[in-house]
Amino acid sequence: MQCQSFKLRFLELGKVLMSLAISNSNTQISQRVFFLHEELMKLPSFPRKALESDFNLYAGMLGKEMLAMDTLHKMVWVKLVSRLFEAMAGFFCTFF
């Protein structure tokens, strides 16, 4: 179960890193940010799944690796959400 969960977390980390890389591009940033926001809001597990942890997986053979991968996953999520807010802040300030 640990191995399968580790692989799944690794895959999710890749998706979040790809989204972060797309959002860091300065061309058409507002369109990309709103697209990412819409897609994230469609997911029934967002943001719960990005924040939850199964502490039972941190023990055992892959415990330390699982903890490290989960920590990295959460840090990248925080960077992505932060980047979305940064990019959206300039858009919303233009209306006032």
GROMACS .gro file of N, CA, C and O in nm:
model
  384
    1MET      N    1   0.083  -0.119   0.000
    1MET     CA    2   0.000   0.000   0.000
    1MET      C    3   0.088   0.126   0.000
    1MET      O    4   0.054   0.224  -0.066
    2GLN      N    5   0.198   0.123   0.075
    2GLN     CA    6   0.289   0.237   0.078
    2GLN      C    7   0.346   0.266  -0.060
    2GLN      O    8   0.353   0.381  -0.102
    3CYS      N    9   0.387   0.162  -0.129
    3CYS     CA   10   0.448   0.177  -0.261
    3CYS      C   11   0.347   0.239  -0.359
    3CYS      O   12   0.381   0.330  -0.435
    4GLN      N   13   0.225   0.191  -0.356
    4GLN     CA   14   0.121   0.243  -0.445
    4GLN      C   15   0.090   0.389  -0.411
    4GLN      O   16   0.074   0.472  -0.500
    5SER      N   17   0.081   0.419  -0.283
    5SER     CA   18   0.055   0.556  -0.241
    5SER      C   19   0.170   0.649  -0.278
    5SER      O   20   0.149   0.764  -0.318
    6PHE      N   21   0.293   0.600  -0.266
    6PHE     CA   22   0.411   0.678  -0.303
    6PHE      C   23   0.408   0.711  -0.452
    6PHE      O   24   0.434   0.824  -0.492
    7LYS      N   25   0.375   0.612  -0.534
    7LYS     CA   26   0.368   0.634  -0.679
    7LYS      C   27   0.259   0.734  -0.715
    7LYS      O   28   0.277   0.820  -0.801
    8LEU      N   29   0.145   0.724  -0.648
    8LEU     CA   30   0.034   0.816  -0.673
    8LEU      C   31   0.074   0.958  -0.633
    8LEU      O   32   0.047   1.053  -0.706
    9ARG      N   33   0.139   0.972  -0.519
    9ARG     CA   34   0.182   1.104  -0.473
    9ARG      C   35   0.286   1.163  -0.568
    9ARG      O   36   0.287   1.282  -0.596
   10PHE      N   37   0.372   1.078  -0.619
   10PHE     CA   38   0.474   1.121  -0.715
   10PHE      C   39   0.408   1.173  -0.843
   10PHE      O   40   0.447   1.276  -0.898
   11LEU      N   41   0.306   1.103  -0.888
   11LEU     CA   42   0.232   1.145  -1.007
   11LEU      C   43   0.160   1.277  -0.984
   11LEU      O   44   0.163   1.366  -1.069
   12GLU      N   45   0.097   1.291  -0.869
   12GLU     CA   46   0.028   1.415  -0.835
   12GLU      C   47   0.126   1.531  -0.825
   12GLU      O   48   0.094   1.643  -0.866
   13LEU      N   49   0.244   1.505  -0.771
   13LEU     CA   50   0.347   1.608  -0.760
   13LEU      C   51   0.387   1.657  -0.899
   13LEU      O   52   0.403   1.778  -0.921
   14GLY      N   53   0.399   1.566  -0.994
   14GLY     CA   54   0.431   1.604  -1.131
   14GLY      C   55   0.325   1.694  -1.192
   14GLY      O   56   0.356   1.792  -1.260
   15LYS      N   57   0.200   1.663  -1.167
   15LYS     CA   58   0.090   1.744  -1.220
   15LYS      C   59   0.091   1.884  -1.160
   15LYS      O   60   0.070   1.984  -1.230
   16VAL      N   61   0.115   1.892  -1.030
   16VAL     CA   62   0.117   2.022  -0.964
   16VAL      C   63   0.237   2.104  -1.011
   16VAL      O   64   0.226   2.224  -1.035
   17LEU      N   65   0.351   2.038  -1.029
   17LEU     CA   66   0.469   2.108  -1.080
   17LEU      C   67   0.446   2.159  -1.222
   17LEU      O   68   0.490   2.269  -1.257
   18MET      N   69   0.377   2.081  -1.303
   18MET     CA   70   0.347   2.126  -1.438
   18MET      C   71   0.254   2.248  -1.435
   18MET      O   72   0.273   2.345  -1.507
   19SER      N   73   0.154   2.245  -1.349
   19SER     CA   74   0.063   2.358  -1.335
   19SER      C   75   0.137   2.481  -1.285
   19SER      O   76   0.112   2.593  -1.331
   20LEU      N   77   0.230   2.461  -1.193
   20LEU     CA   78   0.310   2.573  -1.143
   20LEU      C   79   0.397   2.631  -1.253
   20LEU      O   80   0.410   2.753  -1.266
   21ALA      N   81   0.456   2.546  -1.334
   21ALA     CA   82   0.539   2.594  -1.445
   21ALA      C   83   0.457   2.673  -1.545
   21ALA      O   84   0.501   2.777  -1.597
   22ILE      N   85   0.336   2.628  -1.574
   22ILE     CA   86   0.248   2.700  -1.666
   22ILE      C   87   0.209   2.835  -1.608
   22ILE      O   88   0.206   2.936  -1.678
   23SER      N   89   0.181   2.838  -1.479
   23SER     CA   90   0.138   2.964  -1.417
   23SER      C   91   0.253   3.062  -1.401
   23SER      O   92   0.230   3.181  -1.384
   24ASN      N   93   0.377   3.016  -1.407
   24ASN     CA   94   0.491   3.107  -1.396
   24ASN      C   95   0.524   3.176  -1.527
   24ASN      O   96   0.602   3.270  -1.529
   25SER      N   97   0.466   3.131  -1.635
   25SER     CA   98   0.487   3.197  -1.764
   25SER      C   99   0.414   3.330  -1.764
   25SER      O  100   0.300   3.340  -1.720
   26ASN      N  101   0.478   3.434  -1.812
   26ASN     CA  102   0.419   3.568  -1.808
   26ASN      C  103   0.326   3.598  -1.925
   26ASN      O  104   0.257   3.699  -1.923
   27THR      N  105   0.325   3.515  -2.026
   27THR     CA  106   0.237   3.542  -2.140
   27THR      C  107   0.097   3.492  -2.110
   27THR      O  108   0.076   3.380  -2.068
   28GLN      N  109   0.000   3.578  -2.127
   28GLN     CA  110  -0.141   3.548  -2.104
   28GLN      C  111  -0.165   3.488  -1.966
   28GLN      O  112  -0.239   3.392  -1.949
   29ILE      N  113  -0.103   3.547  -1.865
   29ILE     CA  114  -0.109   3.491  -1.730
   29ILE      C  115  -0.251   3.490  -1.675
   29ILE      O  116  -0.292   3.393  -1.611
   30SER      N  117  -0.329   3.595  -1.699
   30SER     CA  118  -0.463   3.598  -1.641
   30SER      C  119  -0.551   3.487  -1.697
   30SER      O  120  -0.626   3.424  -1.624
   31GLN      N  121  -0.541   3.460  -1.828
   31GLN     CA  122  -0.620   3.352  -1.886
   31GLN      C  123  -0.579   3.217  -1.829
   31GLN      O  124  -0.664   3.132  -1.799
   32ARG      N  125  -0.450   3.197  -1.812
   32ARG     CA  126  -0.403   3.068  -1.758
   32ARG      C  127  -0.442   3.050  -1.613
   32ARG      O  128  -0.480   2.941  -1.571
   33VAL      N  129  -0.434   3.157  -1.536
   33VAL     CA  130  -0.470   3.148  -1.394
   33VAL      C  131  -0.618   3.117  -1.379
   33VAL      O  132  -0.656   3.030  -1.300
   34PHE      N  133  -0.702   3.185  -1.454
   34PHE     CA  134  -0.845   3.158  -1.443
   34PHE      C  135  -0.880   3.019  -1.494
   34PHE      O  136  -0.968   2.953  -1.438
   35PHE      N  137  -0.810   2.971  -1.596
   35PHE     CA  138  -0.832   2.835  -1.643
   35PHE      C  139  -0.794   2.734  -1.534
   35PHE      O  140  -0.870   2.642  -1.504
   36LEU      N  141  -0.677   2.753  -1.473
   36LEU     CA  142  -0.635   2.663  -1.366
   36LEU      C  143  -0.732   2.668  -1.248
   36LEU      O  144  -0.767   2.565  -1.190
   37HIS      N  145  -0.777   2.787  -1.213
   37HIS     CA  146  -0.872   2.801  -1.103
   37HIS      C  147  -1.001   2.727  -1.133
   37HIS      O  148  -1.054   2.655  -1.048
   38GLU      N  149  -1.054   2.743  -1.252
   38GLU     CA  150  -1.177   2.673  -1.290
   38GLU      C  151  -1.159   2.522  -1.286
   38GLU      O  152  -1.247   2.449  -1.239
   39GLU      N  153  -1.046   2.474  -1.337
   39GLU     CA  154  -1.021   2.330  -1.339
   39GLU      C  155  -1.006   2.275  -1.197
   39GLU      O  156  -1.055   2.166  -1.167
   40LEU      N  157  -0.938   2.349  -1.111
   40LEU     CA  158  -0.921   2.303  -0.973
   40LEU      C  159  -1.054   2.299  -0.899
   40LEU      O  160  -1.080   2.209  -0.821
   41MET      N  161  -1.139   2.398  -0.923
   41MET     CA  162  -1.266   2.402  -0.854
   41MET      C  163  -1.361   2.292  -0.900
   41MET      O  164  -1.452   2.254  -0.827
   42LYS      N  165  -1.340   2.238  -1.018
   42LYS     CA  166  -1.421   2.126  -1.067
   42LYS      C  167  -1.388   1.996  -0.995
   42LYS      O  168  -1.471   1.905  -0.990
   43LEU      N  169  -1.267   1.987  -0.940
   43LEU     CA  170  -1.226   1.864  -0.873
   43LEU      C  171  -1.297   1.852  -0.738
   43LEU      O  172  -1.292   1.944  -0.657
   44PRO      N  173  -1.363   1.740  -0.714
   44PRO     CA  174  -1.433   1.725  -0.586
   44PRO      C  175  -1.337   1.715  -0.467
   44PRO      O  176  -1.374   1.744  -0.355
   45SER      N  177  -1.213   1.679  -0.493
   45SER     CA  178  -1.118   1.659  -0.384
   45SER      C  179  -1.036   1.783  -0.352
   45SER      O  180  -0.955   1.782  -0.261
   46PHE      N  181  -1.054   1.892  -0.428
   46PHE     CA  182  -0.975   2.013  -0.404
   46PHE      C  183  -1.042   2.099  -0.300
   46PHE      O  184  -1.162   2.120  -0.307
   47PRO      N  185  -0.976   2.155  -0.204
   47PRO     CA  186  -0.835   2.141  -0.169
   47PRO      C  187  -0.809   2.034  -0.065
   47PRO      O  188  -0.698   2.017  -0.020
   48ARG      N  189  -0.915   1.960  -0.028
   48ARG     CA  190  -0.902   1.861   0.080
   48ARG      C  191  -0.791   1.761   0.053
   48ARG      O  192  -0.708   1.733   0.139
   49LYS      N  193  -0.787   1.705  -0.067
   49LYS     CA  194  -0.689   1.601  -0.096
   49LYS      C  195  -0.546   1.655  -0.093
   49LYS      O  196  -0.454   1.584  -0.056
   50ALA      N  197  -0.529   1.778  -0.131
   50ALA     CA  198  -0.395   1.837  -0.130
   50ALA      C  199  -0.346   1.857   0.013
   50ALA      O  200  -0.226   1.859   0.038
   51LEU      N  201  -0.438   1.869   0.109
   51LEU     CA  202  -0.400   1.899   0.246
   51LEU      C  203  -0.400   1.778   0.339
   51LEU      O  204  -0.335   1.781   0.443
   52GLU      N  205  -0.469   1.673   0.304
   52GLU     CA  206  -0.481   1.561   0.397
   52GLU      C  207  -0.355   1.474   0.397
   52GLU      O  208  -0.281   1.470   0.299
   53SER      N  209  -0.335   1.409   0.509
   53SER     CA  210  -0.220   1.319   0.524
   53SER      C  211  -0.264   1.192   0.593
   53SER      O  212  -0.344   1.195   0.686
   54ASP      N  213  -0.209   1.081   0.550
   54ASP     CA  214  -0.232   0.954   0.616
   54ASP      C  215  -0.107   0.921   0.695
   54ASP      O  216  -0.008   0.874   0.642
   55PHE      N  217  -0.111   0.949   0.825
   55PHE     CA  218   0.006   0.934   0.909
   55PHE      C  219   0.050   0.789   0.925
   55PHE      O  220   0.164   0.763   0.961
   56ASN      N  221  -0.038   0.696   0.896
   56ASN     CA  222  -0.001   0.554   0.904
   56ASN      C  223   0.101   0.517   0.798
   56ASN      O  224   0.176   0.421   0.813
   57LEU      N  225   0.107   0.593   0.688
   57LEU     CA  226   0.200   0.561   0.581
   57LEU      C  227   0.342   0.608   0.612
   57LEU      O  228   0.436   0.573   0.541
   58TYR      N  229   0.359   0.687   0.719
   58TYR     CA  230   0.492   0.738   0.752
   58TYR      C  231   0.575   0.639   0.834
   58TYR      O  232   0.689   0.665   0.865
   59ALA      N  233   0.516   0.528   0.868
   59ALA     CA  234   0.589   0.422   0.939
   59ALA      C  235   0.613   0.308   0.840
   59ALA      O  236   0.549   0.297   0.737
   60GLY      N  237   0.709   0.226   0.870
   60GLY     CA  238   0.734   0.112   0.783
   60GLY      C  239   0.851   0.132   0.690
   60GLY      O  240   0.935   0.221   0.709
   61MET      N  241   0.856   0.050   0.588
   61MET     CA  242   0.971   0.043   0.499
   61MET      C  243   0.994   0.174   0.422
   61MET      O  244   1.106   0.221   0.408
   62LEU      N  245   0.890   0.235   0.370
   62LEU     CA  246   0.903   0.358   0.293
   62LEU      C  247   0.855   0.481   0.372
   62LEU      O  248   0.819   0.582   0.312
   63GLY      N  249   0.859   0.473   0.502
   63GLY     CA  250   0.804   0.580   0.586
   63GLY      C  251   0.870   0.715   0.564
   63GLY      O  252   0.803   0.816   0.544
   64LYS      N  253   1.003   0.717   0.569
   64LYS     CA  254   1.074   0.844   0.553
   64LYS      C  255   1.057   0.901   0.413
   64LYS      O  256   1.040   1.022   0.394
   65GLU      N  257   1.060   0.814   0.314
   65GLU     CA  258   1.041   0.859   0.176
   65GLU      C  259   0.900   0.913   0.154
   65GLU      O  260   0.880   1.013   0.085
   66MET      N  261   0.803   0.846   0.215
   66MET     CA  262   0.664   0.891   0.202
   66MET      C  263   0.644   1.026   0.270
   66MET      O  264   0.576   1.114   0.214
   67LEU      N  265   0.704   1.045   0.386
   67LEU     CA  266   0.695   1.173   0.456
   67LEU      C  267   0.760   1.283   0.372
   67LEU      O  268   0.704   1.393   0.358
   68ALA      N  269   0.875   1.256   0.314
   68ALA     CA  270   0.944   1.355   0.232
   68ALA      C  271   0.862   1.390   0.107
   68ALA      O  272   0.849   1.508   0.072
   69MET      N  273   0.807   1.290   0.042
   69MET     CA  274   0.727   1.314  -0.078
   69MET      C  275   0.600   1.392  -0.044
   69MET      O  276   0.561   1.485  -0.116
   70ASP      N  277   0.537   1.358   0.067
   70ASP     CA  278   0.415   1.427   0.109
   70ASP      C  279   0.446   1.573   0.144
   70ASP      O  280   0.370   1.663   0.109
   71THR      N  281   0.557   1.596   0.211
   71THR     CA  282   0.598   1.732   0.246
   71THR      C  283   0.626   1.814   0.121
   71THR      O  284   0.582   1.929   0.109
   72LEU      N  285   0.699   1.756   0.027
   72LEU     CA  286   0.728   1.824  -0.098
   72LEU      C  287   0.600   1.855  -0.175
   72LEU      O  288   0.584   1.964  -0.230
   73HIS      N  289   0.508   1.761  -0.177
   73HIS     CA  290   0.380   1.778  -0.245
   73HIS      C  291   0.303   1.897  -0.187
   73HIS      O  292   0.252   1.981  -0.259
   74LYS      N  293   0.300   1.906  -0.055
   74LYS     CA  294   0.229   2.015   0.010
   74LYS      C  295   0.297   2.150  -0.014
   74LYS      O  296   0.232   2.251  -0.036
   75MET      N  297   0.429   2.151  -0.014
   75MET     CA  298   0.502   2.275  -0.039
   75MET      C  299   0.475   2.327  -0.181
   75MET      O  300   0.458   2.447  -0.202
   76VAL      N  301   0.472   2.237  -0.278
   76VAL     CA  302   0.446   2.277  -0.416
   76VAL      C  303   0.302   2.326  -0.430
   76VAL      O  304   0.275   2.422  -0.502
   77TRP      N  305   0.208   2.263  -0.360
   77TRP     CA  306   0.069   2.310  -0.362
   77TRP      C  307   0.060   2.452  -0.310
   77TRP      O  308  -0.011   2.536  -0.363
   78VAL      N  309   0.132   2.479  -0.200
   78VAL     CA  310   0.131   2.613  -0.142
   78VAL      C  311   0.187   2.714  -0.242
   78VAL      O  312   0.133   2.823  -0.259
   79LYS      N  313   0.295   2.677  -0.310
   79LYS     CA  314   0.352   2.766  -0.411
   79LYS      C  315   0.255   2.791  -0.525
   79LYS      O  316   0.243   2.904  -0.575
   80LEU      N  317   0.184   2.687  -0.568
   80LEU     CA  318   0.088   2.702  -0.677
   80LEU      C  319  -0.027   2.795  -0.637
   80LEU      O  320  -0.062   2.887  -0.710
   81VAL      N  321  -0.084   2.772  -0.522
   81VAL     CA  322  -0.196   2.855  -0.476
   81VAL      C  323  -0.149   2.998  -0.454
   81VAL      O  324  -0.219   3.095  -0.489
   82SER      N  325  -0.030   3.014  -0.401
   82SER     CA  326   0.027   3.147  -0.382
   82SER      C  327   0.043   3.218  -0.517
   82SER      O  328   0.011   3.336  -0.530
   83ARG      N  329   0.093   3.146  -0.615
   83ARG     CA  330   0.112   3.204  -0.749
   83ARG      C  331  -0.023   3.242  -0.811
   83ARG      O  332  -0.035   3.346  -0.875
   84LEU      N  333  -0.126   3.160  -0.789
   84LEU     CA  334  -0.258   3.193  -0.841
   84LEU      C  335  -0.311   3.322  -0.778
   84LEU      O  336  -0.365   3.408  -0.847
   85PHE      N  337  -0.293   3.336  -0.646
   85PHE     CA  338  -0.337   3.458  -0.580
   85PHE      C  339  -0.258   3.579  -0.627
   85PHE      O  340  -0.314   3.687  -0.645
   86GLU      N  341  -0.128   3.563  -0.644
   86GLU     CA  342  -0.045   3.674  -0.691
   86GLU      C  343  -0.090   3.720  -0.829
   86GLU      O  344  -0.099   3.840  -0.855
   87ALA      N  345  -0.115   3.627  -0.917
   87ALA     CA  346  -0.154   3.662  -1.053
   87ALA      C  347  -0.295   3.720  -1.057
   87ALA      O  348  -0.323   3.810  -1.137
   88MET      N  349  -0.383   3.673  -0.972
   88MET     CA  350  -0.520   3.723  -0.972
   88MET      C  351  -0.531   3.858  -0.902
   88MET      O  352  -0.622   3.935  -0.931
   89ALA      N  353  -0.439   3.890  -0.812
   89ALA     CA  354  -0.446   4.016  -0.739
   89ALA      C  355  -0.439   4.136  -0.831
   89ALA      O  356  -0.514   4.232  -0.817
   90GLY      N  357  -0.351   4.132  -0.930
   90GLY     CA  358  -0.340   4.242  -1.024
   90GLY      C  359  -0.465   4.258  -1.108
   90GLY      O  360  -0.505   4.368  -1.144
   91PHE      N  361  -0.530   4.148  -1.138
   91PHE     CA  362  -0.651   4.153  -1.221
   91PHE      C  363  -0.767   4.216  -1.145
   91PHE      O  364  -0.839   4.300  -1.198
   92PHE      N  365  -0.784   4.179  -1.019
   92PHE     CA  366  -0.896   4.231  -0.943
   92PHE      C  367  -0.874   4.376  -0.900
   92PHE      O  368  -0.968   4.449  -0.878
   93CYS      N  369  -0.750   4.418  -0.888
   93CYS     CA  370  -0.722   4.557  -0.848
   93CYS      C  371  -0.756   4.656  -0.959
   93CYS      O  372  -0.775   4.774  -0.934
   94THR      N  373  -0.764   4.609  -1.082
   94THR     CA  374  -0.793   4.701  -1.191
   94THR      C  375  -0.938   4.745  -1.194
   94THR      O  376  -0.971   4.842  -1.260
   95PHE      N  377  -1.025   4.675  -1.123
   95PHE     CA  378  -1.166   4.710  -1.125
   95PHE      C  379  -1.199   4.824  -1.029
   95PHE      O  380  -1.302   4.886  -1.039
   96PHE      N  381  -1.113   4.852  -0.934
   96PHE     CA  382  -1.145   4.951  -0.830
   96PHE      C  383  -1.091   5.086  -0.864
   96PHE      O  384  -1.009   5.125  -0.919
   0.00000   0.00000   0.00000
